[in-house]
mmCIF file of N, CA, C and O in Angstrom:
data_model
loop_
_atom_site.group_PDB
_atom_site.id
_atom_site.type_symbol
_atom_site.label_atom_id
_atom_site.label_comp_id
_atom_site.label_asym_id
_atom_site.label_seq_id
_atom_site.Cartn_x
_atom_site.Cartn_y
_atom_site.Cartn_z
ATOM 1 N N UNK A 228 -1.277 21.854 -3.251
ATOM 2 C CA UNK A 228 -0.846 21.708 -4.624
ATOM 3 C C UNK A 228 -1.225 20.325 -5.119
ATOM 4 O O UNK A 228 -0.397 19.500 -5.402
ATOM 5 N N UNK A 229 -2.456 20.062 -5.180
ATOM 6 C CA UNK A 229 -2.909 18.778 -5.711
ATOM 7 C C UNK A 229 -3.000 18.880 -7.218
ATOM 8 O O UNK A 229 -3.431 19.883 -7.754
ATOM 9 N N UNK A 230 -2.576 17.836 -7.891
ATOM 10 C CA UNK A 230 -2.636 17.821 -9.352
ATOM 11 C C UNK A 230 -4.066 17.564 -9.793
ATOM 12 O O UNK A 230 -4.788 16.816 -9.160
ATOM 13 N N UNK A 231 -4.479 18.201 -10.881
ATOM 14 C CA UNK A 231 -5.808 17.894 -11.412
ATOM 15 C C UNK A 231 -5.885 16.422 -11.792
ATOM 16 O O UNK A 231 -4.860 15.806 -12.091
ATOM 17 N N UNK A 232 -7.067 15.840 -11.778
ATOM 18 C CA UNK A 232 -7.190 14.423 -12.135
ATOM 19 C C UNK A 232 -6.554 14.128 -13.486
ATOM 20 O O UNK A 232 -6.747 14.859 -14.446
ATOM 21 N N UNK A 233 -5.773 13.059 -13.530
ATOM 22 C CA UNK A 233 -5.131 12.664 -14.778
ATOM 23 C C UNK A 233 -3.809 13.353 -15.048
ATOM 24 O O UNK A 233 -3.153 13.071 -16.031
ATOM 25 N N UNK A 234 -3.373 14.272 -14.181
ATOM 26 C CA UNK A 234 -2.101 14.958 -14.379
ATOM 27 C C UNK A 234 -1.171 14.641 -13.229
ATOM 28 O O UNK A 234 -1.521 14.783 -12.075
ATOM 29 N N UNK A 235 0.012 14.207 -13.550
ATOM 30 C CA UNK A 235 0.982 13.824 -12.532
ATOM 31 C C UNK A 235 1.759 15.044 -12.042
ATOM 32 O O UNK A 235 1.932 16.020 -12.764
ATOM 33 N N UNK A 236 2.202 14.975 -10.812
ATOM 34 C CA UNK A 236 3.071 15.995 -10.242
ATOM 35 C C UNK A 236 4.477 15.433 -10.280
ATOM 36 O O UNK A 236 4.712 14.311 -9.845
ATOM 37 N N UNK A 237 5.429 16.202 -10.804
ATOM 38 C CA UNK A 237 6.784 15.658 -10.922
ATOM 39 C C UNK A 237 7.576 15.860 -9.636
ATOM 40 O O UNK A 237 7.168 16.567 -8.716
ATOM 41 N N UNK A 238 8.739 15.255 -9.591
ATOM 42 C CA UNK A 238 9.606 15.272 -8.412
ATOM 43 C C UNK A 238 9.962 16.687 -7.980
ATOM 44 O O UNK A 238 9.927 17.019 -6.799
ATOM 45 N N UNK A 239 10.279 17.548 -8.934
ATOM 46 C CA UNK A 239 10.663 18.928 -8.626
ATOM 47 C C UNK A 239 9.510 19.661 -7.953
ATOM 48 O O UNK A 239 9.711 20.393 -6.977
ATOM 49 N N UNK A 240 8.301 19.473 -8.450
ATOM 50 C CA UNK A 240 7.138 20.122 -7.852
ATOM 51 C C UNK A 240 6.891 19.609 -6.433
ATOM 52 O O UNK A 240 6.532 20.383 -5.545
ATOM 53 N N UNK A 241 7.061 18.313 -6.235
ATOM 54 C CA UNK A 241 6.862 17.749 -4.893
ATOM 55 C C UNK A 241 7.885 18.307 -3.905
ATOM 56 O O UNK A 241 7.534 18.656 -2.778
ATOM 57 N N UNK A 242 9.137 18.375 -4.324
ATOM 58 C CA UNK A 242 10.180 18.880 -3.429
ATOM 59 C C UNK A 242 10.053 20.381 -3.198
ATOM 60 O O UNK A 242 10.602 20.913 -2.234
ATOM 61 N N UNK A 243 9.315 21.084 -4.071
ATOM 62 C CA UNK A 243 9.111 22.523 -3.910
ATOM 63 C C UNK A 243 7.980 22.845 -2.929
ATOM 64 O O UNK A 243 7.810 24.006 -2.547
ATOM 65 N N UNK A 244 7.214 21.829 -2.518
ATOM 66 C CA UNK A 244 6.165 22.067 -1.523
ATOM 67 C C UNK A 244 6.801 22.588 -0.245
ATOM 68 O O UNK A 244 7.912 22.175 0.120
ATOM 69 N N UNK A 245 6.120 23.498 0.476
ATOM 70 C CA UNK A 245 6.683 23.964 1.750
ATOM 71 C C UNK A 245 6.780 22.816 2.751
ATOM 72 O O UNK A 245 5.961 21.891 2.736
ATOM 73 N N UNK A 246 7.775 22.898 3.619
ATOM 74 C CA UNK A 246 7.982 21.880 4.648
ATOM 75 C C UNK A 246 6.831 21.920 5.645
ATOM 76 O O UNK A 246 6.316 22.981 5.974
ATOM 77 N N UNK A 247 6.432 20.766 6.115
ATOM 78 C CA UNK A 247 5.357 20.637 7.088
ATOM 79 C C UNK A 247 5.711 21.423 8.346
ATOM 80 O O UNK A 247 6.757 21.188 8.953
ATOM 81 N N UNK A 248 4.875 22.407 8.761
ATOM 82 C CA UNK A 248 5.183 23.158 9.979
ATOM 83 C C UNK A 248 5.088 22.271 11.216
ATOM 84 O O UNK A 248 4.281 21.336 11.260
ATOM 85 N N UNK A 249 5.900 22.555 12.183
ATOM 86 C CA UNK A 249 5.919 21.775 13.415
ATOM 87 C C UNK A 249 4.594 21.803 14.152
ATOM 88 O O UNK A 249 4.230 20.853 14.836
ATOM 89 N N UNK A 250 3.838 22.879 13.992
ATOM 90 C CA UNK A 250 2.555 22.998 14.684
ATOM 91 C C UNK A 250 1.443 22.223 13.991
ATOM 92 O O UNK A 250 0.346 22.078 14.529
ATOM 93 N N UNK A 251 1.734 21.738 12.778
ATOM 94 C CA UNK A 251 0.747 21.036 11.954
ATOM 95 C C UNK A 251 -0.506 21.880 11.739
ATOM 96 O O UNK A 251 -1.622 21.364 11.673
ATOM 97 N N UNK A 252 -0.313 23.189 11.655
ATOM 98 C CA UNK A 252 -1.417 24.095 11.358
ATOM 99 C C UNK A 252 -0.998 24.978 10.196
ATOM 100 O O UNK A 252 0.138 25.447 10.120
ATOM 101 N N UNK A 253 -1.907 25.205 9.275
ATOM 102 C CA UNK A 253 -1.671 26.059 8.114
ATOM 103 C C UNK A 253 -1.786 27.522 8.561
ATOM 104 O O UNK A 253 -2.525 27.828 9.506
ATOM 105 N N UNK A 254 -1.092 28.450 7.907
ATOM 106 C CA UNK A 254 -1.243 29.873 8.253
ATOM 107 C C UNK A 254 -2.692 30.360 8.168
ATOM 108 O O UNK A 254 -3.072 31.310 8.852
ATOM 109 N N UNK A 255 -3.537 29.705 7.361
ATOM 110 C CA UNK A 255 -4.947 30.105 7.263
ATOM 111 C C UNK A 255 -5.746 29.644 8.485
ATOM 112 O O UNK A 255 -6.899 30.003 8.646
ATOM 113 N N UNK A 256 -5.131 28.816 9.331
ATOM 114 C CA UNK A 256 -5.803 28.310 10.524
ATOM 115 C C UNK A 256 -6.367 26.917 10.356
ATOM 116 O O UNK A 256 -6.890 26.341 11.307
ATOM 117 N N UNK A 257 -6.275 26.372 9.159
ATOM 118 C CA UNK A 257 -6.790 25.027 8.906
ATOM 119 C C UNK A 257 -5.874 23.951 9.454
ATOM 120 O O UNK A 257 -4.679 24.161 9.664
ATOM 121 N N UNK A 258 -6.445 22.777 9.661
ATOM 122 C CA UNK A 258 -5.700 21.632 10.178
ATOM 123 C C UNK A 258 -5.039 20.897 9.018
ATOM 124 O O UNK A 258 -5.630 20.694 7.973
ATOM 125 N N UNK A 259 -3.791 20.492 9.223
ATOM 126 C CA UNK A 259 -3.074 19.704 8.225
ATOM 127 C C UNK A 259 -3.202 18.236 8.589
ATOM 128 O O UNK A 259 -2.981 17.846 9.729
ATOM 129 N N UNK A 260 -3.563 17.437 7.613
ATOM 130 C CA UNK A 260 -3.713 15.998 7.841
ATOM 131 C C UNK A 260 -2.979 15.217 6.770
ATOM 132 O O UNK A 260 -2.864 15.658 5.632
ATOM 133 N N UNK A 261 -2.488 14.050 7.154
ATOM 134 C CA UNK A 261 -1.775 13.195 6.210
ATOM 135 C C UNK A 261 -2.720 12.767 5.105
ATOM 136 O O UNK A 261 -3.861 12.386 5.349
ATOM 137 N N UNK A 262 -2.248 12.822 3.864
ATOM 138 C CA UNK A 262 -3.063 12.415 2.729
ATOM 139 C C UNK A 262 -2.541 11.125 2.116
ATOM 140 O O UNK A 262 -3.259 10.143 2.023
ATOM 141 N N UNK A 263 -1.289 11.137 1.682
ATOM 142 C CA UNK A 263 -0.732 9.972 0.994
ATOM 143 C C UNK A 263 0.777 10.132 0.859
ATOM 144 O O UNK A 263 1.336 11.141 1.263
ATOM 145 N N UNK A 264 1.410 9.106 0.280
ATOM 146 C CA UNK A 264 2.837 9.171 -0.019
ATOM 147 C C UNK A 264 2.997 9.189 -1.523
ATOM 148 O O UNK A 264 2.342 8.437 -2.225
ATOM 149 N N UNK A 265 3.842 10.083 -2.018
ATOM 150 C CA UNK A 265 4.142 10.170 -3.452
ATOM 151 C C UNK A 265 5.484 9.494 -3.690
ATOM 152 O O UNK A 265 6.430 9.682 -2.922
ATOM 153 N N UNK A 266 5.559 8.736 -4.772
ATOM 154 C CA UNK A 266 6.813 8.089 -5.143
ATOM 155 C C UNK A 266 7.680 9.093 -5.885
ATOM 156 O O UNK A 266 7.242 9.715 -6.849
ATOM 157 N N UNK A 267 8.904 9.288 -5.419
ATOM 158 C CA UNK A 267 9.816 10.253 -6.025
ATOM 159 C C UNK A 267 10.736 9.625 -7.060
ATOM 160 O O UNK A 267 11.380 10.323 -7.818
ATOM 161 N N UNK A 268 10.822 8.314 -7.073
ATOM 162 C CA UNK A 268 11.768 7.631 -7.942
ATOM 163 C C UNK A 268 12.975 7.215 -7.125
ATOM 164 O O UNK A 268 13.251 7.755 -6.047
ATOM 165 N N UNK A 269 13.707 6.283 -7.635
ATOM 166 C CA UNK A 269 14.906 5.830 -6.938
ATOM 167 C C UNK A 269 14.624 5.194 -5.590
ATOM 168 O O UNK A 269 15.466 5.234 -4.695
ATOM 169 N N UNK A 270 13.421 4.657 -5.408
ATOM 170 C CA UNK A 270 13.093 4.002 -4.143
ATOM 171 C C UNK A 270 12.750 4.964 -3.021
ATOM 172 O O UNK A 270 12.704 4.562 -1.863
ATOM 173 N N UNK A 271 12.484 6.240 -3.317
ATOM 174 C CA UNK A 271 12.178 7.237 -2.294
ATOM 175 C C UNK A 271 10.726 7.689 -2.391
ATOM 176 O O UNK A 271 10.168 7.783 -3.478
ATOM 177 N N UNK A 272 10.116 7.976 -1.240
ATOM 178 C CA UNK A 272 8.750 8.488 -1.191
ATOM 179 C C UNK A 272 8.721 9.767 -0.365
ATOM 180 O O UNK A 272 9.662 10.064 0.380
ATOM 181 N N UNK A 273 7.620 10.510 -0.501
ATOM 182 C CA UNK A 273 7.445 11.770 0.213
ATOM 183 C C UNK A 273 6.013 11.823 0.725
ATOM 184 O O UNK A 273 5.071 11.590 -0.038
ATOM 185 N N UNK A 274 5.839 12.130 2.007
ATOM 186 C CA UNK A 274 4.502 12.250 2.587
ATOM 187 C C UNK A 274 3.910 13.602 2.205
ATOM 188 O O UNK A 274 4.610 14.617 2.188
ATOM 189 N N UNK A 275 2.610 13.627 1.899
ATOM 190 C CA UNK A 275 1.913 14.854 1.511
ATOM 191 C C UNK A 275 0.824 15.145 2.539
ATOM 192 O O UNK A 275 0.039 14.262 2.889
ATOM 193 N N UNK A 276 0.783 16.393 3.029
ATOM 194 C CA UNK A 276 -0.173 16.846 4.042
ATOM 195 C C UNK A 276 -0.926 18.068 3.523
ATOM 196 O O UNK A 276 -0.389 19.164 3.529
ATOM 197 N N UNK A 277 -2.174 17.925 3.076
ATOM 198 C CA UNK A 277 -2.940 19.085 2.628
ATOM 199 C C UNK A 277 -3.683 19.748 3.784
ATOM 200 O O UNK A 277 -3.998 19.118 4.793
ATOM 201 N N UNK A 278 -3.978 21.046 3.604
ATOM 202 C CA UNK A 278 -4.756 21.794 4.580
ATOM 203 C C UNK A 278 -6.229 21.482 4.359
ATOM 204 O O UNK A 278 -6.715 21.512 3.224
ATOM 205 N N UNK A 279 -6.953 21.205 5.434
ATOM 206 C CA UNK A 279 -8.378 20.886 5.335
ATOM 207 C C UNK A 279 -9.197 22.126 4.982
ATOM 208 O O UNK A 279 -10.316 22.007 4.488
ATOM 209 N N UNK A 280 -8.629 23.309 5.184
ATOM 210 C CA UNK A 280 -9.359 24.547 4.955
ATOM 211 C C UNK A 280 -9.110 25.122 3.553
ATOM 212 O O UNK A 280 -10.041 25.311 2.786
ATOM 213 N N UNK A 281 -7.832 25.384 3.216
ATOM 214 C CA UNK A 281 -7.525 26.054 1.947
ATOM 215 C C UNK A 281 -6.988 25.120 0.864
ATOM 216 O O UNK A 281 -6.905 25.494 -0.294
ATOM 217 N N UNK A 282 -6.579 23.890 1.240
ATOM 218 C CA UNK A 282 -6.099 22.924 0.261
ATOM 219 C C UNK A 282 -4.619 23.010 -0.048
ATOM 220 O O UNK A 282 -4.110 22.205 -0.824
ATOM 221 N N UNK A 283 -3.888 23.954 0.522
ATOM 222 C CA UNK A 283 -2.451 24.061 0.299
ATOM 223 C C UNK A 283 -1.770 22.795 0.819
ATOM 224 O O UNK A 283 -2.094 22.309 1.906
ATOM 225 N N UNK A 284 -0.863 22.240 0.041
ATOM 226 C CA UNK A 284 -0.199 20.994 0.429
ATOM 227 C C UNK A 284 1.186 21.276 0.979
ATOM 228 O O UNK A 284 1.871 22.212 0.548
ATOM 229 N N UNK A 285 1.597 20.467 1.932
ATOM 230 C CA UNK A 285 2.923 20.549 2.539
ATOM 231 C C UNK A 285 3.588 19.193 2.384
ATOM 232 O O UNK A 285 2.931 18.172 2.317
ATOM 233 N N UNK A 286 4.920 19.214 2.380
ATOM 234 C CA UNK A 286 5.649 17.955 2.290
ATOM 235 C C UNK A 286 6.127 17.559 3.672
ATOM 236 O O UNK A 286 6.618 18.372 4.443
ATOM 237 N N UNK A 287 5.950 16.287 3.967
ATOM 238 C CA UNK A 287 6.429 15.749 5.223
ATOM 239 C C UNK A 287 7.765 15.083 4.991
ATOM 240 O O UNK A 287 8.484 15.393 4.037
ATOM 241 N N UNK A 288 8.076 14.149 5.824
ATOM 242 C CA UNK A 288 9.346 13.450 5.719
ATOM 243 C C UNK A 288 9.405 12.544 4.507
ATOM 244 O O UNK A 288 8.402 12.052 4.012
ATOM 245 N N UNK A 289 10.611 12.357 4.023
ATOM 246 C CA UNK A 289 10.799 11.421 2.920
ATOM 247 C C UNK A 289 11.459 10.177 3.485
ATOM 248 O O UNK A 289 12.022 10.181 4.561
ATOM 249 N N UNK A 290 11.359 9.122 2.730
ATOM 250 C CA UNK A 290 11.950 7.876 3.190
ATOM 251 C C UNK A 290 11.984 6.861 2.073
ATOM 252 O O UNK A 290 11.599 7.142 0.938
ATOM 253 N N UNK A 291 12.434 5.688 2.408
ATOM 254 C CA UNK A 291 12.517 4.612 1.420
ATOM 255 C C UNK A 291 11.132 4.044 1.174
ATOM 256 O O UNK A 291 10.321 3.927 2.085
ATOM 257 N N UNK A 292 10.860 3.719 -0.064
ATOM 258 C CA UNK A 292 9.595 3.083 -0.417
ATOM 259 C C UNK A 292 9.585 1.683 0.181
ATOM 260 O O UNK A 292 10.607 0.997 0.173
ATOM 261 N N UNK A 293 8.437 1.254 0.720
ATOM 262 C CA UNK A 293 8.397 -0.092 1.306
ATOM 263 C C UNK A 293 8.623 -1.157 0.248
ATOM 264 O O UNK A 293 8.162 -1.026 -0.879
ATOM 265 N N UNK A 294 9.338 -2.180 0.635
ATOM 266 C CA UNK A 294 9.610 -3.300 -0.261
ATOM 267 C C UNK A 294 8.419 -4.243 -0.205
ATOM 268 O O UNK A 294 8.111 -4.809 0.828
ATOM 269 N N UNK A 295 7.730 -4.387 -1.337
ATOM 270 C CA UNK A 295 6.521 -5.211 -1.369
ATOM 271 C C UNK A 295 6.823 -6.653 -0.963
ATOM 272 O O UNK A 295 6.023 -7.289 -0.293
ATOM 273 N N UNK A 296 7.952 -7.175 -1.369
ATOM 274 C CA UNK A 296 8.287 -8.563 -1.040
ATOM 275 C C UNK A 296 8.599 -8.726 0.437
ATOM 276 O O UNK A 296 8.380 -9.783 1.012
ATOM 277 N N UNK A 297 9.105 -7.689 1.082
ATOM 278 C CA UNK A 297 9.488 -7.777 2.476
ATOM 279 C C UNK A 297 8.325 -7.723 3.441
ATOM 280 O O UNK A 297 8.460 -8.068 4.598
ATOM 281 N N UNK A 298 7.157 -7.284 2.993
ATOM 282 C CA UNK A 298 6.013 -7.144 3.884
ATOM 283 C C UNK A 298 5.277 -8.456 4.108
ATOM 284 O O UNK A 298 4.591 -8.612 5.081
ATOM 285 N N UNK A 299 5.422 -9.382 3.224
ATOM 286 C CA UNK A 299 4.673 -10.635 3.307
ATOM 287 C C UNK A 299 5.389 -11.606 4.248
ATOM 288 O O UNK A 299 6.566 -11.855 4.117
ATOM 289 N N UNK A 300 4.651 -12.141 5.191
ATOM 290 C CA UNK A 300 5.271 -13.108 6.106
ATOM 291 C C UNK A 300 5.144 -14.505 5.508
ATOM 292 O O UNK A 300 4.148 -14.842 4.878
ATOM 293 N N UNK A 301 6.157 -15.289 5.715
ATOM 294 C CA UNK A 301 6.160 -16.665 5.222
ATOM 295 C C UNK A 301 6.033 -17.600 6.412
ATOM 296 O O UNK A 301 6.885 -17.619 7.290
ATOM 297 N N UNK A 302 4.959 -18.355 6.440
ATOM 298 C CA UNK A 302 4.768 -19.317 7.520
ATOM 299 C C UNK A 302 5.205 -20.681 7.010
ATOM 300 O O UNK A 302 4.944 -21.031 5.867
ATOM 301 N N UNK A 303 5.845 -21.456 7.873
ATOM 302 C CA UNK A 303 6.268 -22.788 7.435
ATOM 303 C C UNK A 303 5.057 -23.683 7.201
ATOM 304 O O UNK A 303 4.028 -23.544 7.849
ATOM 305 N N UNK A 304 5.200 -24.615 6.263
ATOM 306 C CA UNK A 304 4.150 -25.583 6.005
ATOM 307 C C UNK A 304 4.052 -26.546 7.182
ATOM 308 O O UNK A 304 5.039 -26.807 7.862
ATOM 309 N N UNK A 305 2.868 -27.055 7.435
ATOM 310 C CA UNK A 305 2.734 -27.989 8.560
ATOM 311 C C UNK A 305 3.521 -29.264 8.296
ATOM 312 O O UNK A 305 3.624 -29.720 7.160
ATOM 313 N N UNK A 306 4.086 -29.811 9.364
ATOM 314 C CA UNK A 306 4.828 -31.058 9.210
ATOM 315 C C UNK A 306 3.841 -32.203 9.029
ATOM 316 O O UNK A 306 2.715 -32.148 9.504
ATOM 317 N N UNK A 307 4.237 -33.220 8.311
ATOM 318 C CA UNK A 307 3.376 -34.380 8.124
ATOM 319 C C UNK A 307 2.469 -34.270 6.913
ATOM 320 O O UNK A 307 1.418 -34.906 6.882
ATOM 321 N N UNK A 308 2.837 -33.459 5.950
ATOM 322 C CA UNK A 308 2.030 -33.375 4.727
ATOM 323 C C UNK A 308 1.006 -32.262 4.782
ATOM 324 O O UNK A 308 0.991 -31.442 5.693
ATOM 325 N N UNK A 309 0.146 -32.272 3.790
ATOM 326 C CA UNK A 309 -0.848 -31.203 3.695
ATOM 327 C C UNK A 309 -1.897 -31.344 4.798
ATOM 328 O O UNK A 309 -2.193 -32.451 5.243
ATOM 329 N N UNK A 310 -2.454 -30.214 5.229
ATOM 330 C CA UNK A 310 -3.457 -30.275 6.290
ATOM 331 C C UNK A 310 -4.757 -30.886 5.764
ATOM 332 O O UNK A 310 -5.035 -30.870 4.579
ATOM 333 N N UNK A 311 -5.542 -31.421 6.679
ATOM 334 C CA UNK A 311 -6.820 -31.989 6.295
ATOM 335 C C UNK A 311 -7.770 -30.868 5.903
ATOM 336 O O UNK A 311 -7.696 -29.759 6.430
ATOM 337 N N UNK A 312 -8.634 -31.159 4.963
ATOM 338 C CA UNK A 312 -9.628 -30.193 4.528
ATOM 339 C C UNK A 312 -10.989 -30.684 5.014
ATOM 340 O O UNK A 312 -11.546 -31.627 4.454
ATOM 341 N N UNK A 313 -11.544 -30.063 6.044
ATOM 342 C CA UNK A 313 -12.809 -30.553 6.584
ATOM 343 C C UNK A 313 -13.986 -30.339 5.632
ATOM 344 O O UNK A 313 -15.057 -30.897 5.829
ATOM 345 N N UNK A 314 -13.801 -29.558 4.586
ATOM 346 C CA UNK A 314 -14.881 -29.308 3.648
ATOM 347 C C UNK A 314 -15.070 -30.502 2.721
ATOM 348 O O UNK A 314 -16.181 -30.821 2.330
ATOM 349 N N UNK A 315 -13.971 -31.167 2.349
ATOM 350 C CA UNK A 315 -14.036 -32.315 1.448
ATOM 351 C C UNK A 315 -14.036 -33.613 2.260
ATOM 352 O O UNK A 315 -13.142 -33.861 3.051
ATOM 353 N N UNK A 316 -15.031 -34.422 2.034
ATOM 354 C CA UNK A 316 -15.020 -35.733 2.673
ATOM 355 C C UNK A 316 -14.186 -36.678 1.803
ATOM 356 O O UNK A 316 -13.881 -36.373 0.654
ATOM 357 N N UNK A 317 -13.760 -37.834 2.303
ATOM 358 C CA UNK A 317 -12.902 -38.741 1.551
ATOM 359 C C UNK A 317 -13.495 -39.168 0.203
ATOM 360 O O UNK A 317 -12.781 -39.305 -0.782
ATOM 361 N N UNK A 318 -14.804 -39.376 0.137
ATOM 362 C CA UNK A 318 -15.425 -39.783 -1.133
ATOM 363 C C UNK A 318 -15.311 -38.690 -2.187
ATOM 364 O O UNK A 318 -14.986 -38.949 -3.344
ATOM 365 N N UNK A 319 -15.582 -37.445 -1.790
ATOM 366 C CA UNK A 319 -15.494 -36.325 -2.723
ATOM 367 C C UNK A 319 -14.048 -36.127 -3.167
ATOM 368 O O UNK A 319 -13.781 -35.848 -4.339
ATOM 369 N N UNK A 320 -13.110 -36.267 -2.246
ATOM 370 C CA UNK A 320 -11.697 -36.117 -2.599
ATOM 371 C C UNK A 320 -11.292 -37.150 -3.639
ATOM 372 O O UNK A 320 -10.588 -36.825 -4.608
ATOM 373 N N UNK A 321 -11.749 -38.402 -3.483
ATOM 374 C CA UNK A 321 -11.426 -39.443 -4.454
ATOM 375 C C UNK A 321 -12.052 -39.148 -5.812
ATOM 376 O O UNK A 321 -11.419 -39.317 -6.857
ATOM 377 N N UNK A 322 -13.282 -38.677 -5.836
ATOM 378 C CA UNK A 322 -13.918 -38.320 -7.113
ATOM 379 C C UNK A 322 -13.180 -37.185 -7.806
ATOM 380 O O UNK A 322 -12.997 -37.203 -9.029
ATOM 381 N N UNK A 323 -12.738 -36.222 -7.041
ATOM 382 C CA UNK A 323 -11.950 -35.135 -7.635
ATOM 383 C C UNK A 323 -10.625 -35.618 -8.178
ATOM 384 O O UNK A 323 -10.179 -35.182 -9.239
ATOM 385 N N UNK A 324 -9.950 -36.532 -7.439
ATOM 386 C CA UNK A 324 -8.676 -37.086 -7.930
ATOM 387 C C UNK A 324 -8.884 -37.787 -9.274
ATOM 388 O O UNK A 324 -8.108 -37.615 -10.200
ATOM 389 N N UNK A 325 -9.943 -38.592 -9.373
ATOM 390 C CA UNK A 325 -10.226 -39.301 -10.631
ATOM 391 C C UNK A 325 -10.572 -38.325 -11.742
ATOM 392 O O UNK A 325 -10.133 -38.494 -12.886
ATOM 393 N N UNK A 326 -11.346 -37.313 -11.419
ATOM 394 C CA UNK A 326 -11.787 -36.339 -12.417
ATOM 395 C C UNK A 326 -10.625 -35.464 -12.918
ATOM 396 O O UNK A 326 -10.512 -35.205 -14.106
ATOM 397 N N UNK A 327 -9.769 -35.035 -12.000
ATOM 398 C CA UNK A 327 -8.697 -34.100 -12.349
ATOM 399 C C UNK A 327 -7.354 -34.773 -12.584
ATOM 400 O O UNK A 327 -6.416 -34.120 -13.041
ATOM 401 N N UNK A 328 -7.248 -36.021 -12.269
ATOM 402 C CA UNK A 328 -5.980 -36.735 -12.418
ATOM 403 C C UNK A 328 -5.598 -36.941 -13.883
ATOM 404 O O UNK A 328 -6.374 -36.641 -14.802
ATOM 405 N N UNK A 329 -4.383 -37.461 -14.126
ATOM 406 C CA UNK A 329 -3.956 -37.697 -15.499
ATOM 407 C C UNK A 329 -4.890 -38.715 -16.165
ATOM 408 O O UNK A 329 -5.273 -39.710 -15.585
ATOM 409 N N UNK A 330 -5.248 -38.407 -17.367
ATOM 410 C CA UNK A 330 -6.221 -39.266 -17.989
ATOM 411 C C UNK A 330 -5.898 -39.738 -19.303
ATOM 412 O O UNK A 330 -5.458 -39.936 -20.223
#
């Protein structure tokens, strides 16, 4: 049950998809493979598994949508100030300070 390009599938349609069979095989004999996760709203997502043979889609497990802010790791800044930049030599750094500094 893939939506035509440019047309969204609503929550009711997604939840109406048949449950993913335990054998991960479609009745037509085709293999079911993970396609993507659909956002259901309210912080919930649903995995979609289409058949490689006939195209019939099945719904997998639902879960919480990943928190974008929680995925990013924060590394501490190095102690002792900013790290050295081997690309800029001291002369170039001074010219940039003069060029970009308050004027």
